[in-house]
Amino acid sequence: MKVKFKLLGTGAGPGTPSFFCDCPGCREARMKPAFSRTRSGALLLTEAGSILVDTSPDLRLQLVRERVTCVDTIFMTHWHYDHFGGLGELEYYSKLATKQCIPLYLPPSAESEFDRAFPHLREVFDVTPWSFDTTYSFGNAEITPLEACHGIETAGFLVESNGKRLAYFPDTAGLPETSARKVEGADWLICDATFYGDNWFPEAHMSIVQAIQLGQAVKACHTVLTHLSVHYSEPVVNGQLEEVVRRYAGVEIGYDGLEFEM
Ligand SMILES: [Zn+2]
Ligand SMILES: [Zn+2]
């Protein structure tokens, strides 16, 4: 069985369209739902089951849309609402469907945050802090948390299978040297490209051009842009995004449902 990595969501914190925004990007997404973006997350399908990477506030819609019927394990990149807000959706799954605890790997510093946010869900999740640079095996796939630069303790995940390497860094401002070395030459770098135009939050996120430059710096075969806001600084519609990306080889715009086979 081939391992698959699917983008469940590719939007920044407020999603696209944002209910409070009437910029050209949000207007376009209202008119053409294919251009809408749910909050960022991914699903890794291995022969040892399915691993959810982050649980966005849009999780239920994402799982229904992609016809996902089982979630075996969860890995969290970091404890920001747009990445953990949908965790509570899995209570019903655990209690009604599987009647089993779900293994939940999260940043060490997020364990106390989990207890504060979901004091009633210790019976649903088997909580284990992951460690940076430790490889976790799931059948024919391996997943390794690597350090990202995002203000709070945050990982990107390196996924390896069948000699292919995919690095998923939805929230990061560049990469620490150690992580950059580990993702060098990856087949896919799927990374934070929050801003079109000015990056007014350079400690936590990247712009589209910075993401493309990072892909070039680590010699990724393909750079896939995700965690896109269409309106944090300069609003942008899809045609303009495509125009920027066309100038570079090996760069793609991520979209909800995009899948990679490893
Ligand atoms: Zn974040
Ligand atoms: Zn985020």
PDB file of N, CA and C and ligand atoms in Angstrom, residues 78 80 82-83 150 171 205, ligand 1:
ATOM      1  N   HIS A  78       1.244  22.333  16.993  1.00  0.00           N
ATOM      2  CA  HIS A  78       1.363  23.313  18.071  1.00  0.00           C
ATOM      3  C   HIS A  78      -0.012  23.680  18.593  1.00  0.00           C
ATOM      4  N   HIS A  80      -2.134  26.316  18.866  1.00  0.00           N
ATOM      5  CA  HIS A  80      -2.864  27.515  18.489  1.00  0.00           C
ATOM      6  C   HIS A  80      -4.246  27.084  18.037  1.00  0.00           C
ATOM      7  N   ASP A  82      -6.299  27.661  15.660  1.00  0.00           N
ATOM      8  CA  ASP A  82      -6.608  27.212  14.292  1.00  0.00           C
ATOM      9  C   ASP A  82      -6.072  25.804  14.020  1.00  0.00           C
ATOM     10  N   HIS A  83      -5.265  25.266  14.941  1.00  0.00           N
ATOM     11  CA  HIS A  83      -4.727  23.908  14.755  1.00  0.00           C
ATOM     12  C   HIS A  83      -5.292  22.881  15.750  1.00  0.00           C
ATOM     13  N   HIS A 150       7.995  29.627  15.528  1.00  0.00           N
ATOM     14  CA  HIS A 150       6.634  30.149  15.495  1.00  0.00           C
ATOM     15  C   HIS A 150       6.244  30.857  16.803  1.00  0.00           C
ATOM     16  N   ASP A 171       3.082  26.223  10.025  1.00  0.00           N
ATOM     17  CA  ASP A 171       3.290  27.491  10.736  1.00  0.00           C
ATOM     18  C   ASP A 171       4.758  27.608  11.095  1.00  0.00           C
ATOM     19  N   HIS A 205       5.424  33.793  10.829  1.00  0.00           N
ATOM     20  CA  HIS A 205       4.939  33.275   9.540  1.00  0.00           C
ATOM     21  C   HIS A 205       5.824  33.733   8.386  1.00  0.00           C
TER      22      HIS A 205
HETATM   23 ZN    ZN B   1       0.157  28.991  14.778  1.00  0.00          ZN
END
